[in-house]
């Protein structure tokens, strides 16, 4: 019994290494999974479900095959691929999740989010996010010709940068604490910050997924009694490298 959580792969035309690693993962371990959760930024940028790039078509076909094997697939939009819509989900076999949402993970209530909404210290980004993800503006954008969307997409991508101060880019602990209380959970899983870790604070656990590069691909592996951060591309004598693990022995108040 294994469930996988991944995020921040940032696929694009030149990300050959990340694409190869992702497709191999889905075609092998993915087929034996209880479920696979993709928590945003699967793509470096997504300009509409009607764009058919070779790298996205290959992935959609692989996900479709996985869905045909009855593996539950879940997708949550990130800050780079927030324009993914129903067509992508229908063609890939993924179920679209709202951000945030809670799930039952082997009997434990867990909160899932992409993570960018937790970075409230970065006021300029939060303002930018509210503008570009406005439903009316999103619908107008998707009606534009593809060539114009690509030009605007390049501009949007140029604005999606990290602040120089890593503290500003990271989540705000006060916001995290508010979400734990608001959603009545003790466990949270997210990506976005590219700072993979398992944080144990005041009886809560916050598990942060990593981003994918040609030399690193950090995911979360969940079983019915353990959570493990694993680097898919760190291999030594074919033994998996576990960054850190945590026992699922959370308080019964969940």
PDB file of N, CA, C and O in Angstrom, residues 27-78:
ATOM      1  N   UNK A  27       5.305   4.872 -15.224  1.00  0.00           N
ATOM      2  CA  UNK A  27       5.143   3.605 -15.936  1.00  0.00           C
ATOM      3  C   UNK A  27       5.548   2.393 -15.101  1.00  0.00           C
ATOM      4  O   UNK A  27       5.174   1.273 -15.444  1.00  0.00           O
ATOM      5  N   UNK A  28       6.286   2.612 -14.025  1.00  0.00           N
ATOM      6  CA  UNK A  28       6.742   1.508 -13.191  1.00  0.00           C
ATOM      7  C   UNK A  28       6.054   1.537 -11.822  1.00  0.00           C
ATOM      8  O   UNK A  28       5.039   0.885 -11.614  1.00  0.00           O
ATOM      9  N   UNK A  29       6.550   2.320 -10.922  1.00  0.00           N
ATOM     10  CA  UNK A  29       5.999   2.362  -9.570  1.00  0.00           C
ATOM     11  C   UNK A  29       4.579   2.915  -9.544  1.00  0.00           C
ATOM     12  O   UNK A  29       3.773   2.553  -8.688  1.00  0.00           O
ATOM     13  N   UNK A  30       4.286   3.805 -10.492  1.00  0.00           N
ATOM     14  CA  UNK A  30       2.949   4.375 -10.539  1.00  0.00           C
ATOM     15  C   UNK A  30       1.870   3.327 -10.727  1.00  0.00           C
ATOM     16  O   UNK A  30       0.756   3.459 -10.186  1.00  0.00           O
ATOM     17  N   UNK A  31       2.162   2.287 -11.470  1.00  0.00           N
ATOM     18  CA  UNK A  31       1.146   1.276 -11.781  1.00  0.00           C
ATOM     19  C   UNK A  31       0.771   0.419 -10.575  1.00  0.00           C
ATOM     20  O   UNK A  31      -0.249  -0.276 -10.612  1.00  0.00           O
ATOM     21  N   UNK A  32       1.586   0.437  -9.534  1.00  0.00           N
ATOM     22  CA  UNK A  32       1.278  -0.351  -8.334  1.00  0.00           C
ATOM     23  C   UNK A  32       0.815   0.533  -7.180  1.00  0.00           C
ATOM     24  O   UNK A  32       0.650   0.055  -6.066  1.00  0.00           O
ATOM     25  N   UNK A  33       0.602   1.828  -7.449  1.00  0.00           N
ATOM     26  CA  UNK A  33       0.260   2.781  -6.387  1.00  0.00           C
ATOM     27  C   UNK A  33      -1.211   2.697  -6.003  1.00  0.00           C
ATOM     28  O   UNK A  33      -2.072   2.376  -6.822  1.00  0.00           O
ATOM     29  N   UNK A  34      -1.488   3.026  -4.741  1.00  0.00           N
ATOM     30  CA  UNK A  34      -2.874   3.225  -4.309  1.00  0.00           C
ATOM     31  C   UNK A  34      -3.430   4.496  -4.920  1.00  0.00           C
ATOM     32  O   UNK A  34      -4.623   4.586  -5.210  1.00  0.00           O
ATOM     33  N   UNK A  35      -2.558   5.494  -5.123  1.00  0.00           N
ATOM     34  CA  UNK A  35      -2.955   6.760  -5.740  1.00  0.00           C
ATOM     35  C   UNK A  35      -1.709   7.576  -6.006  1.00  0.00           C
ATOM     36  O   UNK A  35      -0.664   7.387  -5.362  1.00  0.00           O
ATOM     37  N   UNK A  36      -1.821   8.501  -6.964  1.00  0.00           N
ATOM     38  CA  UNK A  36      -0.746   9.452  -7.261  1.00  0.00           C
ATOM     39  C   UNK A  36      -1.343  10.853  -7.215  1.00  0.00           C
ATOM     40  O   UNK A  36      -2.332  11.137  -7.901  1.00  0.00           O
ATOM     41  N   UNK A  37      -0.755  11.721  -6.402  1.00  0.00           N
ATOM     42  CA  UNK A  37      -1.196  13.103  -6.266  1.00  0.00           C
ATOM     43  C   UNK A  37      -0.140  14.037  -6.864  1.00  0.00           C
ATOM     44  O   UNK A  37       1.037  13.971  -6.491  1.00  0.00           O
ATOM     45  N   UNK A  38      -0.563  14.891  -7.776  1.00  0.00           N
ATOM     46  CA  UNK A  38       0.315  15.903  -8.371  1.00  0.00           C
ATOM     47  C   UNK A  38      -0.137  17.262  -7.835  1.00  0.00           C
ATOM     48  O   UNK A  38      -1.217  17.742  -8.173  1.00  0.00           O
ATOM     49  N   UNK A  39       0.696  17.876  -6.995  1.00  0.00           N
ATOM     50  CA  UNK A  39       0.273  19.088  -6.287  1.00  0.00           C
ATOM     51  C   UNK A  39       0.806  20.362  -6.941  1.00  0.00           C
ATOM     52  O   UNK A  39       1.376  21.230  -6.282  1.00  0.00           O
ATOM     53  N   UNK A  40       0.620  20.478  -8.223  1.00  0.00           N
ATOM     54  CA  UNK A  40       0.882  21.730  -8.903  1.00  0.00           C
ATOM     55  C   UNK A  40       2.256  21.883  -9.516  1.00  0.00           C
ATOM     56  O   UNK A  40       3.210  21.184  -9.169  1.00  0.00           O
ATOM     57  N   UNK A  41       2.344  22.825 -10.464  1.00  0.00           N
ATOM     58  CA  UNK A  41       3.559  23.111 -11.220  1.00  0.00           C
ATOM     59  C   UNK A  41       4.116  21.867 -11.889  1.00  0.00           C
ATOM     60  O   UNK A  41       5.329  21.643 -11.920  1.00  0.00           O
ATOM     61  N   UNK A  42       3.204  21.063 -12.428  1.00  0.00           N
ATOM     62  CA  UNK A  42       3.609  19.946 -13.265  1.00  0.00           C
ATOM     63  C   UNK A  42       4.326  20.480 -14.496  1.00  0.00           C
ATOM     64  O   UNK A  42       5.286  19.884 -14.994  1.00  0.00           O
ATOM     65  N   UNK A  43       3.878  21.624 -14.984  1.00  0.00           N
ATOM     66  CA  UNK A  43       4.469  22.269 -16.155  1.00  0.00           C
ATOM     67  C   UNK A  43       5.106  23.604 -15.764  1.00  0.00           C
ATOM     68  O   UNK A  43       4.670  24.255 -14.816  1.00  0.00           O
ATOM     69  N   UNK A  44       6.123  24.005 -16.527  1.00  0.00           N
ATOM     70  CA  UNK A  44       6.772  25.289 -16.288  1.00  0.00           C
ATOM     71  C   UNK A  44       5.796  26.424 -16.537  1.00  0.00           C
ATOM     72  O   UNK A  44       5.835  27.450 -15.846  1.00  0.00           O
ATOM     73  N   UNK A  45       4.933  26.243 -17.513  1.00  0.00           N
ATOM     74  CA  UNK A  45       3.836  27.176 -17.766  1.00  0.00           C
ATOM     75  C   UNK A  45       2.818  26.453 -18.629  1.00  0.00           C
ATOM     76  O   UNK A  45       3.172  25.610 -19.459  1.00  0.00           O
ATOM     77  N   UNK A  46       1.545  26.753 -18.418  1.00  0.00           N
ATOM     78  CA  UNK A  46       0.456  26.113 -19.165  1.00  0.00           C
ATOM     79  C   UNK A  46      -0.437  27.224 -19.706  1.00  0.00           C
ATOM     80  O   UNK A  46      -0.974  28.013 -18.953  1.00  0.00           O
ATOM     81  N   UNK A  47      -0.587  27.243 -21.028  1.00  0.00           N
ATOM     82  CA  UNK A  47      -1.291  28.346 -21.677  1.00  0.00           C
ATOM     83  C   UNK A  47      -2.639  27.942 -22.239  1.00  0.00           C
ATOM     84  O   UNK A  47      -3.251  28.702 -22.988  1.00  0.00           O
ATOM     85  N   UNK A  48      -3.121  26.766 -21.859  1.00  0.00           N
ATOM     86  CA  UNK A  48      -4.430  26.330 -22.318  1.00  0.00           C
ATOM     87  C   UNK A  48      -4.433  24.864 -22.712  1.00  0.00           C
ATOM     88  O   UNK A  48      -3.436  24.340 -23.222  1.00  0.00           O
ATOM     89  N   UNK A  49      -5.557  24.209 -22.491  1.00  0.00           N
ATOM     90  CA  UNK A  49      -5.663  22.781 -22.782  1.00  0.00           C
ATOM     91  C   UNK A  49      -5.632  22.479 -24.280  1.00  0.00           C
ATOM     92  O   UNK A  49      -5.478  21.326 -24.677  1.00  0.00           O
ATOM     93  N   UNK A  50      -5.785  23.505 -25.114  1.00  0.00           N
ATOM     94  CA  UNK A  50      -5.799  23.290 -26.557  1.00  0.00           C
ATOM     95  C   UNK A  50      -4.405  23.330 -27.174  1.00  0.00           C
ATOM     96  O   UNK A  50      -4.255  23.113 -28.379  1.00  0.00           O
ATOM     97  N   UNK A  51      -3.381  23.602 -26.377  1.00  0.00           N
ATOM     98  CA  UNK A  51      -2.012  23.566 -26.884  1.00  0.00           C
ATOM     99  C   UNK A  51      -1.488  22.135 -26.821  1.00  0.00           C
ATOM    100  O   UNK A  51      -1.591  21.477 -25.771  1.00  0.00           O
ATOM    101  N   UNK A  52      -0.952  21.651 -27.905  1.00  0.00           N
ATOM    102  CA  UNK A  52      -0.493  20.263 -27.959  1.00  0.00           C
ATOM    103  C   UNK A  52       1.013  20.230 -28.199  1.00  0.00           C
ATOM    104  O   UNK A  52       1.484  20.082 -29.320  1.00  0.00           O
ATOM    105  N   UNK A  53       1.771  20.380 -27.125  1.00  0.00           N
ATOM    106  CA  UNK A  53       3.220  20.294 -27.215  1.00  0.00           C
ATOM    107  C   UNK A  53       3.624  18.823 -27.070  1.00  0.00           C
ATOM    108  O   UNK A  53       2.991  18.072 -26.319  1.00  0.00           O
ATOM    109  N   UNK A  54       4.685  18.374 -27.753  1.00  0.00           N
ATOM    110  CA  UNK A  54       5.086  16.960 -27.682  1.00  0.00           C
ATOM    111  C   UNK A  54       5.296  16.452 -26.261  1.00  0.00           C
ATOM    112  O   UNK A  54       4.893  15.331 -25.930  1.00  0.00           O
ATOM    113  N   UNK A  55       5.926  17.263 -25.402  1.00  0.00           N
ATOM    114  CA  UNK A  55       6.188  16.813 -24.041  1.00  0.00           C
ATOM    115  C   UNK A  55       4.908  16.657 -23.225  1.00  0.00           C
ATOM    116  O   UNK A  55       4.796  15.766 -22.376  1.00  0.00           O
ATOM    117  N   UNK A  56       3.911  17.518 -23.483  1.00  0.00           N
ATOM    118  CA  UNK A  56       2.653  17.398 -22.741  1.00  0.00           C
ATOM    119  C   UNK A  56       1.815  16.239 -23.270  1.00  0.00           C
ATOM    120  O   UNK A  56       1.156  15.543 -22.498  1.00  0.00           O
ATOM    121  N   UNK A  57       1.857  16.000 -24.576  1.00  0.00           N
ATOM    122  CA  UNK A  57       1.109  14.880 -25.158  1.00  0.00           C
ATOM    123  C   UNK A  57       1.650  13.554 -24.630  1.00  0.00           C
ATOM    124  O   UNK A  57       0.882  12.652 -24.270  1.00  0.00           O
ATOM    125  N   UNK A  58       2.970  13.431 -24.551  1.00  0.00           N
ATOM    126  CA  UNK A  58       3.579  12.195 -24.043  1.00  0.00           C
ATOM    127  C   UNK A  58       3.160  11.931 -22.601  1.00  0.00           C
ATOM    128  O   UNK A  58       2.864  10.793 -22.213  1.00  0.00           O
ATOM    129  N   UNK A  59       3.112  12.985 -21.812  1.00  0.00           N
ATOM    130  CA  UNK A  59       2.717  12.830 -20.411  1.00  0.00           C
ATOM    131  C   UNK A  59       1.240  12.477 -20.296  1.00  0.00           C
ATOM    132  O   UNK A  59       0.862  11.595 -19.513  1.00  0.00           O
ATOM    133  N   UNK A  60       0.394  13.162 -21.055  1.00  0.00           N
ATOM    134  CA  UNK A  60      -1.038  12.877 -21.016  1.00  0.00           C
ATOM    135  C   UNK A  60      -1.297  11.410 -21.389  1.00  0.00           C
ATOM    136  O   UNK A  60      -2.108  10.726 -20.746  1.00  0.00           O
ATOM    137  N   UNK A  61      -0.605  10.921 -22.403  1.00  0.00           N
ATOM    138  CA  UNK A  61      -0.775   9.524 -22.812  1.00  0.00           C
ATOM    139  C   UNK A  61      -0.348   8.567 -21.707  1.00  0.00           C
ATOM    140  O   UNK A  61      -0.991   7.539 -21.474  1.00  0.00           O
ATOM    141  N   UNK A  62       0.732   8.902 -21.012  1.00  0.00           N
ATOM    142  CA  UNK A  62       1.207   8.049 -19.918  1.00  0.00           C
ATOM    143  C   UNK A  62       0.227   8.061 -18.754  1.00  0.00           C
ATOM    144  O   UNK A  62      -0.064   7.015 -18.155  1.00  0.00           O
ATOM    145  N   UNK A  63      -0.281   9.232 -18.410  1.00  0.00           N
ATOM    146  CA  UNK A  63      -1.272   9.321 -17.346  1.00  0.00           C
ATOM    147  C   UNK A  63      -2.543   8.577 -17.726  1.00  0.00           C
ATOM    148  O   UNK A  63      -3.160   7.891 -16.891  1.00  0.00           O
ATOM    149  N   UNK A  64      -2.939   8.687 -18.974  1.00  0.00           N
ATOM    150  CA  UNK A  64      -4.134   7.997 -19.465  1.00  0.00           C
ATOM    151  C   UNK A  64      -3.984   6.488 -19.321  1.00  0.00           C
ATOM    152  O   UNK A  64      -4.924   5.786 -18.913  1.00  0.00           O
ATOM    153  N   UNK A  65      -2.791   5.990 -19.627  1.00  0.00           N
ATOM    154  CA  UNK A  65      -2.522   4.553 -19.476  1.00  0.00           C
ATOM    155  C   UNK A  65      -2.575   4.141 -18.017  1.00  0.00           C
ATOM    156  O   UNK A  65      -3.095   3.069 -17.674  1.00  0.00           O
ATOM    157  N   UNK A  66      -2.066   5.001 -17.144  1.00  0.00           N
ATOM    158  CA  UNK A  66      -2.099   4.717 -15.708  1.00  0.00           C
ATOM    159  C   UNK A  66      -3.537   4.677 -15.202  1.00  0.00           C
ATOM    160  O   UNK A  66      -3.910   3.809 -14.409  1.00  0.00           O
ATOM    161  N   UNK A  67      -4.344   5.620 -15.663  1.00  0.00           N
ATOM    162  CA  UNK A  67      -5.754   5.637 -15.281  1.00  0.00           C
ATOM    163  C   UNK A  67      -6.464   4.383 -15.772  1.00  0.00           C
ATOM    164  O   UNK A  67      -7.369   3.862 -15.095  1.00  0.00           O
ATOM    165  N   UNK A  68      -6.067   3.882 -16.944  1.00  0.00           N
ATOM    166  CA  UNK A  68      -6.663   2.661 -17.480  1.00  0.00           C
ATOM    167  C   UNK A  68      -6.335   1.453 -16.614  1.00  0.00           C
ATOM    168  O   UNK A  68      -7.074   0.463 -16.616  1.00  0.00           O
ATOM    169  N   UNK A  69      -5.238   1.542 -15.856  1.00  0.00           N
ATOM    170  CA  UNK A  69      -4.876   0.480 -14.911  1.00  0.00           C
ATOM    171  C   UNK A  69      -5.568   0.677 -13.559  1.00  0.00           C
ATOM    172  O   UNK A  69      -5.194   0.036 -12.577  1.00  0.00           O
ATOM    173  N   UNK A  70      -6.542   1.581 -13.525  1.00  0.00           N
ATOM    174  CA  UNK A  70      -7.363   1.825 -12.330  1.00  0.00           C
ATOM    175  C   UNK A  70      -6.584   2.451 -11.179  1.00  0.00           C
ATOM    176  O   UNK A  70      -6.954   2.289 -10.011  1.00  0.00           O
ATOM    177  N   UNK A  71      -5.516   3.183 -11.505  1.00  0.00           N
ATOM    178  CA  UNK A  71      -4.779   3.908 -10.472  1.00  0.00           C
ATOM    179  C   UNK A  71      -5.406   5.298 -10.321  1.00  0.00           C
ATOM    180  O   UNK A  71      -5.443   6.059 -11.287  1.00  0.00           O
ATOM    181  N   UNK A  72      -5.901   5.657  -9.148  1.00  0.00           N
ATOM    182  CA  UNK A  72      -6.491   6.995  -8.953  1.00  0.00           C
ATOM    183  C   UNK A  72      -5.429   8.086  -9.118  1.00  0.00           C
ATOM    184  O   UNK A  72      -4.366   8.033  -8.484  1.00  0.00           O
ATOM    185  N   UNK A  73      -5.720   9.057  -9.975  1.00  0.00           N
ATOM    186  CA  UNK A  73      -4.803  10.163 -10.234  1.00  0.00           C
ATOM    187  C   UNK A  73      -5.474  11.472  -9.836  1.00  0.00           C
ATOM    188  O   UNK A  73      -6.627  11.715 -10.189  1.00  0.00           O
ATOM    189  N   UNK A  74      -4.733  12.315  -9.121  1.00  0.00           N
ATOM    190  CA  UNK A  74      -5.281  13.581  -8.652  1.00  0.00           C
ATOM    191  C   UNK A  74      -4.331  14.706  -9.030  1.00  0.00           C
ATOM    192  O   UNK A  74      -3.104  14.576  -8.923  1.00  0.00           O
ATOM    193  N   UNK A  75      -4.914  15.820  -9.465  1.00  0.00           N
ATOM    194  CA  UNK A  75      -4.107  16.976  -9.858  1.00  0.00           C
ATOM    195  C   UNK A  75      -4.628  18.243  -9.188  1.00  0.00           C
ATOM    196  O   UNK A  75      -5.830  18.489  -9.149  1.00  0.00           O
ATOM    197  N   UNK A  76      -3.691  19.035  -8.669  1.00  0.00           N
ATOM    198  CA  UNK A  76      -4.000  20.340  -8.085  1.00  0.00           C
ATOM    199  C   UNK A  76      -3.190  21.390  -8.844  1.00  0.00           C
ATOM    200  O   UNK A  76      -1.991  21.206  -9.070  1.00  0.00           O
ATOM    201  N   UNK A  77      -3.852  22.468  -9.241  1.00  0.00           N
ATOM    202  CA  UNK A  77      -3.158  23.511  -9.984  1.00  0.00           C
ATOM    203  C   UNK A  77      -2.099  24.205  -9.126  1.00  0.00           C
ATOM    204  O   UNK A  77      -2.282  24.391  -7.928  1.00  0.00           O
ATOM    205  N   UNK A  78      -0.997  24.606  -9.782  1.00  0.00           N
ATOM    206  CA  UNK A  78       0.036  25.389  -9.116  1.00  0.00           C
ATOM    207  C   UNK A  78       0.053  26.808  -9.634  1.00  0.00           C
ATOM    208  O   UNK A  78      -0.814  27.216 -10.409  1.00  0.00           O
TER     209      UNK A  78
END
